[in-house]
Coordinates of C-alpha atoms in Angstrom, one line a residue:
M1 CA 56.1 -19.2 48.2
S2 CA 55.3 -19.1 44.3
Q3 CA 52.3 -19.4 42.5
L4 CA 50.5 -23.0 41.4
R5 CA 49.4 -23.0 37.4
L6 CA 46.2 -24.6 37.5
S7 CA 44.8 -26.5 34.8
L8 CA 41.5 -27.4 33.9
R9 CA 40.0 -29.4 31.2
S10 CA 39.5 -28.3 28.1
P11 CA 35.8 -29.1 27.0
L12 CA 37.2 -30.6 24.0
L13 CA 37.8 -33.8 26.3
P14 CA 35.1 -36.5 26.4
R15 CA 33.7 -37.9 29.8
R16 CA 33.4 -41.0 28.4
A17 CA 35.8 -43.9 30.3
T18 CA 38.0 -45.8 28.1
E19 CA 37.3 -49.3 27.9
G20 CA 40.2 -52.2 28.9
T21 CA 42.7 -49.9 30.5
L22 CA 42.3 -50.8 34.2
D23 CA 40.1 -54.0 34.0
P24 CA 38.3 -54.6 37.4
A25 CA 38.7 -58.7 37.7
T26 CA 42.5 -58.1 36.8
A27 CA 42.9 -55.9 39.1
A28 CA 41.1 -57.7 41.7
A29 CA 43.7 -60.3 41.2
A30 CA 46.6 -58.3 41.2
R31 CA 45.3 -57.2 44.6
D32 CA 44.9 -61.0 46.1
V33 CA 48.4 -61.7 44.7
I34 CA 50.4 -59.2 46.7
R35 CA 48.2 -59.2 49.7
G36 CA 49.3 -62.5 49.9
W37 CA 53.5 -61.5 49.6
A38 CA 55.6 -61.8 52.6
G39 CA 56.0 -58.4 54.7
Y40 CA 52.3 -57.6 53.3
E41 CA 50.3 -54.5 55.3
A42 CA 48.8 -51.7 54.5
T43 CA 50.0 -48.4 54.6
P44 CA 48.8 -46.1 56.9
L45 CA 45.8 -43.4 56.2
V46 CA 46.2 -40.6 58.5
T47 CA 44.6 -37.2 59.0
L48 CA 45.9 -33.8 58.9
P49 CA 43.8 -31.4 61.3
G50 CA 46.2 -28.5 60.6
L51 CA 46.5 -28.7 56.8
A52 CA 42.6 -28.9 57.2
A53 CA 42.6 -25.9 59.3
L54 CA 45.0 -24.0 56.9
L55 CA 42.5 -24.8 53.9
G56 CA 39.2 -24.2 55.8
V57 CA 38.0 -27.8 54.4
E58 CA 36.5 -30.9 56.7
A59 CA 39.3 -33.0 56.5
V60 CA 42.3 -33.9 55.2
W61 CA 43.7 -37.4 54.9
V62 CA 47.4 -38.6 53.6
K63 CA 47.9 -42.6 52.8
D64 CA 51.7 -42.7 53.6
E65 CA 53.7 -44.9 51.5
S66 CA 56.9 -44.7 52.7
S67 CA 57.3 -47.9 54.4
R68 CA 55.6 -50.1 51.8
F69 CA 57.6 -53.5 51.6
G70 CA 60.5 -51.8 53.3
L71 CA 61.0 -50.2 49.8
G72 CA 59.6 -46.2 51.0
S73 CA 57.7 -46.4 47.8
F74 CA 54.0 -47.1 46.7
K75 CA 56.5 -48.8 43.2
S76 CA 56.6 -52.1 45.0
L77 CA 52.8 -52.7 44.8
G78 CA 53.5 -52.7 40.8
G79 CA 56.7 -53.4 39.2
A80 CA 57.0 -56.4 41.2
F81 CA 53.8 -58.0 40.1
A82 CA 54.5 -57.0 36.9
V83 CA 57.6 -59.1 37.1
L84 CA 56.0 -61.9 38.4
R85 CA 53.4 -62.0 35.3
A86 CA 56.1 -61.6 32.9
L87 CA 58.5 -64.6 34.2
Q88 CA 55.2 -66.8 34.0
D89 CA 54.3 -65.8 30.7
E90 CA 58.1 -66.2 29.2
I91 CA 57.9 -69.9 31.2
E92 CA 55.1 -70.8 30.2
R93 CA 55.9 -69.7 26.4
R94 CA 59.6 -71.8 26.7
S95 CA 57.9 -74.5 28.6
G96 CA 54.0 -75.0 28.4
A97 CA 54.0 -74.8 31.9
R98 CA 52.9 -72.1 34.0
P99 CA 54.6 -71.5 37.3
T100 CA 52.8 -70.4 40.2
G101 CA 54.5 -67.2 42.3
A102 CA 55.4 -70.2 45.3
E103 CA 57.4 -71.9 42.8
L104 CA 59.2 -68.7 41.2
R105 CA 60.5 -68.0 44.8
A106 CA 61.3 -71.6 45.2
G107 CA 64.0 -71.2 42.8
H108 CA 62.8 -72.3 38.9
P109 CA 65.3 -73.2 36.9
L110 CA 64.2 -71.5 33.5
A111 CA 64.1 -68.1 35.8
A112 CA 67.7 -67.8 36.5
E113 CA 68.0 -67.4 31.9
I114 CA 65.5 -64.4 31.7
T115 CA 66.7 -60.9 32.3
V116 CA 63.9 -58.3 32.8
T117 CA 65.0 -54.5 32.2
T118 CA 63.2 -51.1 32.7
A119 CA 63.7 -47.4 32.6
S120 CA 63.5 -45.7 36.0
A121 CA 63.8 -42.6 37.8
G122 CA 64.5 -44.6 40.9
N123 CA 61.4 -46.3 42.1
H124 CA 60.0 -48.2 39.7
G125 CA 63.7 -49.6 39.3
R126 CA 63.6 -51.0 43.2
S127 CA 60.5 -52.5 42.7
V128 CA 61.4 -54.4 39.4
A129 CA 64.9 -55.4 40.7
W130 CA 63.4 -56.5 44.6
G131 CA 60.7 -58.3 42.4
S132 CA 63.9 -59.7 40.0
A133 CA 65.4 -61.1 43.3
E134 CA 62.6 -62.4 44.9
L135 CA 61.4 -64.4 41.9
G136 CA 65.2 -65.8 40.6
C137 CA 65.8 -63.6 37.2
R138 CA 68.0 -60.9 36.2
C139 CA 67.6 -57.3 36.1
V140 CA 69.0 -54.1 34.4
V141 CA 68.1 -51.0 35.1
F142 CA 68.7 -47.7 33.5
L143 CA 68.6 -44.5 35.1
P144 CA 68.8 -41.0 34.0
D145 CA 72.0 -39.4 34.6
D146 CA 70.6 -37.0 37.5
A147 CA 68.9 -39.9 38.9
I148 CA 70.4 -38.9 42.8
P149 CA 73.1 -41.6 43.8
A150 CA 71.0 -43.5 46.3
R151 CA 68.4 -44.1 44.1
A152 CA 71.1 -46.5 42.1
R153 CA 72.5 -48.0 45.5
A154 CA 68.8 -49.0 46.4
I155 CA 68.6 -50.8 43.3
E156 CA 72.1 -52.4 43.2
S157 CA 71.2 -53.4 46.7
H158 CA 69.1 -56.0 45.3
G159 CA 71.6 -57.3 42.5
A160 CA 70.4 -55.5 40.1
E161 CA 72.6 -53.9 37.1
V162 CA 72.1 -50.2 37.0
V163 CA 73.5 -48.5 33.8
R164 CA 72.9 -44.3 33.6
V165 CA 71.7 -43.0 30.4
P166 CA 72.4 -39.2 29.3
G167 CA 69.2 -37.2 29.1
A168 CA 65.9 -37.4 31.2
Y169 CA 63.6 -40.2 31.5
D170 CA 61.7 -40.3 28.8
G171 CA 65.1 -40.9 26.7
A172 CA 65.7 -43.6 29.1
V173 CA 62.7 -45.0 28.1
A174 CA 63.6 -45.1 24.5
H175 CA 67.1 -46.7 24.9
T176 CA 65.6 -49.2 27.6
D177 CA 63.5 -50.5 24.6
R178 CA 66.6 -50.6 22.1
A179 CA 68.9 -52.7 24.5
A180 CA 66.1 -55.0 25.3
A181 CA 65.1 -55.9 21.5
R182 CA 69.6 -56.1 20.9
N183 CA 70.1 -58.6 24.5
G184 CA 66.6 -60.5 24.1
W185 CA 65.6 -59.0 27.3
I186 CA 61.9 -58.7 28.9
V187 CA 61.0 -54.9 29.5
V188 CA 58.9 -54.1 32.6
S189 CA 58.2 -50.9 32.3
D190 CA 55.3 -48.7 34.1
T191 CA 55.3 -46.5 30.8
A192 CA 53.3 -47.5 28.0
Y193 CA 53.9 -46.2 24.3
E194 CA 52.8 -47.8 21.0
G195 CA 53.0 -51.4 20.9
Y196 CA 53.7 -51.6 24.4
E197 CA 50.6 -51.6 26.8
E198 CA 50.0 -55.1 28.7
T199 CA 53.1 -54.5 31.3
P200 CA 51.7 -51.1 32.1
R201 CA 48.5 -52.0 32.4
R202 CA 49.5 -55.1 34.9
V203 CA 51.5 -52.0 36.6
M204 CA 48.8 -50.3 37.3
A205 CA 46.7 -52.8 38.2
G206 CA 49.3 -53.4 41.2
Y207 CA 48.7 -49.5 42.0
T208 CA 44.7 -50.5 42.7
L209 CA 45.8 -52.0 45.9
L210 CA 46.4 -48.5 47.3
A211 CA 43.3 -47.0 46.3
A212 CA 41.2 -50.2 47.7
E213 CA 43.4 -49.9 50.8
M214 CA 42.4 -45.9 51.3
L215 CA 38.5 -47.0 50.4
E216 CA 39.0 -49.4 53.8
A217 CA 40.6 -47.4 56.1
L218 CA 37.9 -44.4 55.5
A219 CA 35.3 -46.9 56.4
S220 CA 36.9 -48.6 58.9
A221 CA 37.1 -44.7 60.3
G222 CA 33.4 -44.3 60.1
S223 CA 34.2 -41.3 57.3
A224 CA 32.1 -39.9 54.5
P225 CA 33.7 -40.2 51.3
L226 CA 36.3 -38.2 50.1
T227 CA 35.2 -35.1 48.0
H228 CA 38.6 -34.3 46.1
L229 CA 41.8 -36.6 45.5
F230 CA 45.2 -35.1 44.7
V231 CA 47.3 -37.3 42.9
Q232 CA 50.7 -37.5 41.6
A233 CA 51.0 -37.9 37.8
G234 CA 54.4 -38.4 36.6
V235 CA 53.7 -40.8 33.5
G236 CA 50.1 -41.8 34.9
G237 CA 50.4 -45.1 35.9
L238 CA 49.5 -44.4 39.4
A239 CA 46.8 -42.1 38.7
T240 CA 45.3 -44.3 36.5
G241 CA 45.3 -46.9 39.5
V242 CA 44.0 -45.2 42.0
C243 CA 41.4 -42.5 40.5
G244 CA 40.2 -45.7 38.0
H245 CA 39.6 -47.9 41.5
F246 CA 37.9 -44.9 42.9
A247 CA 35.8 -44.3 40.2
Q248 CA 34.6 -47.8 39.6
R249 CA 34.4 -48.7 43.5
C250 CA 32.5 -45.1 44.0
G251 CA 30.8 -44.2 40.4
E252 CA 28.8 -40.8 40.5
G253 CA 30.0 -40.3 44.3
R254 CA 33.5 -40.2 42.8
P255 CA 35.8 -37.3 44.2
R256 CA 37.3 -35.1 42.3
F257 CA 40.8 -36.0 40.9
V258 CA 43.4 -33.6 40.7
A259 CA 46.7 -34.2 39.0
I260 CA 50.0 -33.1 40.9
E261 CA 53.3 -32.3 38.4
P262 CA 56.3 -30.4 38.2
W263 CA 56.5 -26.7 36.9
R264 CA 58.1 -28.0 33.6
A265 CA 57.0 -31.5 33.5
D266 CA 53.5 -30.9 33.1
C267 CA 52.4 -32.9 30.3
F268 CA 48.9 -33.7 32.1
G269 CA 48.0 -29.8 32.4
R270 CA 49.2 -29.5 29.0
S271 CA 46.7 -31.8 27.7
L272 CA 43.8 -30.7 29.9
R273 CA 44.0 -27.5 29.0
R274 CA 44.3 -28.7 24.9
G275 CA 41.5 -30.8 25.2
R276 CA 44.6 -33.4 23.7
A277 CA 47.7 -35.5 24.6
S278 CA 50.7 -32.6 24.9
V279 CA 54.0 -32.9 25.5
A280 CA 56.9 -30.7 28.0
E281 CA 60.0 -30.1 26.7
P282 CA 63.3 -30.8 28.7
P283 CA 65.1 -30.0 30.5
F284 CA 62.5 -30.1 33.8
D285 CA 64.8 -28.4 36.2
T286 CA 63.5 -30.3 39.4
A287 CA 64.3 -32.5 41.9
M288 CA 60.6 -34.4 42.0
G289 CA 62.7 -37.2 39.5
G290 CA 59.2 -39.2 40.2
L291 CA 56.8 -36.7 38.6
A292 CA 59.7 -35.6 36.2
A293 CA 57.8 -37.2 32.7
G294 CA 57.3 -34.5 29.7
V295 CA 55.7 -38.0 27.7
A296 CA 52.3 -39.6 29.2
S297 CA 51.7 -43.1 29.2
T298 CA 49.4 -43.4 26.4
I299 CA 47.0 -45.5 28.0
A300 CA 47.0 -43.3 31.6
W301 CA 46.3 -40.5 29.2
D302 CA 43.4 -42.3 27.3
F303 CA 41.8 -43.5 30.5
L304 CA 42.5 -40.4 32.6
A305 CA 41.3 -37.1 29.9
P306 CA 37.7 -38.5 31.2
L307 CA 38.3 -38.6 34.7
L308 CA 40.9 -35.8 35.4
D309 CA 38.9 -32.9 36.5
A310 CA 42.3 -30.4 37.0
A311 CA 46.0 -30.4 37.3
L312 CA 48.6 -28.7 39.6
A313 CA 52.0 -27.4 38.2
L314 CA 54.4 -27.3 41.3
P315 CA 57.7 -24.5 41.7
E316 CA 60.2 -26.3 43.4
D317 CA 59.5 -24.5 46.9
A318 CA 55.8 -26.3 46.7
W319 CA 57.7 -29.4 47.8
V320 CA 59.7 -28.1 49.9
A321 CA 57.5 -26.7 52.0
G322 CA 55.4 -29.8 52.2
A323 CA 58.6 -31.6 52.9
E324 CA 59.2 -29.8 55.5
A325 CA 56.0 -29.5 57.4
L326 CA 55.3 -32.9 57.0
E327 CA 58.9 -34.2 58.6
S328 CA 58.1 -31.0 61.4
G329 CA 54.9 -32.9 62.0
R330 CA 52.6 -29.3 62.5
L331 CA 50.2 -30.6 60.0
G332 CA 49.3 -33.7 62.4
A333 CA 51.3 -37.0 61.4
R334 CA 55.1 -36.5 61.5
I335 CA 56.2 -37.9 57.7
V336 CA 59.5 -38.3 56.4
A337 CA 59.3 -37.4 52.6
G338 CA 61.0 -37.0 49.6
P339 CA 59.9 -34.2 46.6
S340 CA 58.1 -36.1 44.5
G341 CA 56.6 -38.0 47.7
A342 CA 55.7 -34.4 49.3
A343 CA 54.5 -32.8 46.2
G344 CA 50.6 -33.5 47.1
I345 CA 50.9 -32.0 50.9
G346 CA 53.0 -29.2 48.7
A347 CA 50.3 -28.3 46.9
L348 CA 47.7 -28.7 49.1
L349 CA 49.9 -25.9 51.7
A350 CA 50.4 -23.2 48.3
L351 CA 46.2 -23.4 48.4
A352 CA 46.0 -22.4 51.9
R353 CA 47.2 -19.2 50.4
L354 CA 45.1 -19.0 47.2
P355 CA 41.2 -18.5 48.1
G356 CA 40.9 -18.0 44.4
I357 CA 42.1 -21.5 43.1
R358 CA 40.6 -23.1 45.7
K359 CA 37.4 -21.6 45.0
L360 CA 37.4 -23.1 41.3
L361 CA 38.4 -26.8 42.7
G362 CA 35.1 -26.5 45.2
L363 CA 37.6 -26.8 48.4
D364 CA 35.2 -25.1 51.2
T365 CA 34.1 -26.4 54.7
S366 CA 33.0 -29.2 53.5
A367 CA 35.5 -30.7 51.4
R368 CA 37.0 -33.8 52.5
V369 CA 40.5 -34.1 51.1
G370 CA 42.3 -36.9 50.3
A371 CA 46.2 -36.9 49.7
L372 CA 49.7 -39.3 48.8
V373 CA 52.8 -39.2 50.3
T374 CA 54.4 -41.4 47.6
E375 CA 57.8 -42.1 48.5
T376 CA 59.9 -41.7 51.8
R377 CA 63.3 -39.4 51.5
F378 CA 66.2 -40.8 49.9
D379 CA 69.4 -39.5 50.8

């Protein structure tokens, strides 16, 4: 297996938390709304004793998002919730009355006149498409050319229109913004950029439910707190929601946060090393499409810069090893994961062969490690 690339935080970065990105009251409201949706149940938090033994740590816990709402990804927590809030805002703007979620699900006449749109590598687009179908509006999703056909079919299964865009995900974000401006559509993106921040905050608020479930499951199991949390980065929305909730709930007792990225799409690792927001240029040449972002969400970087302790950039054989080990069940639980979903476990498997990096990260016999399987495999 190839080596990982470890990036430790620059001393230039402050430790002072950014205010306003992840408002606790807004996040709590998002969690309450999502828990009330039909089909909601907490996804499993399972132990991987085989992986703990390989790493020489006390325990490894993995949050398995592969069954979330039947959509196969954590993304269903954020995109659909952001669609709900976008429709409520727009209908209130047009009519003066703010509809409830129940009224939208029952069929609101103004919702049918509204189109939401987003750029996606696949899973966020499906969440937005699913939310649009549930709430009665039209949806257009822009996918980069290299997104696998199965992801496009999954989005289309919810009645959304899929449009392919040349280039990588970051280009699709810009294309979506221009198309929305031309057509009067509402952008429901999980990527924040200059002038566009409120909806990504809502997406991140939805993701806090994943972290809340983890903390509740750990408490129910009688486990001591996690010492480390490995989180897939991408543009940073998931990491903001999860790390932010852990930080707000655990305070100084929070785990160390380690971002996971593809080898070339490592914008968070570059930013940590340099002490400022930095860009990774395509092509990214990775099957980890959900993580193949060269530009971090602006508010995500601002929020995570004081929190992230390290980042790991993964070669392709790392996620492959993670997916194979998970599917075999030899680590302690059998989980079918896609490339982005298996990235965290792939990183931990690679660390089992790298004692020097384990020491730098403080992965010793007392460590209790958390990781995420963020998506199932889409064939």
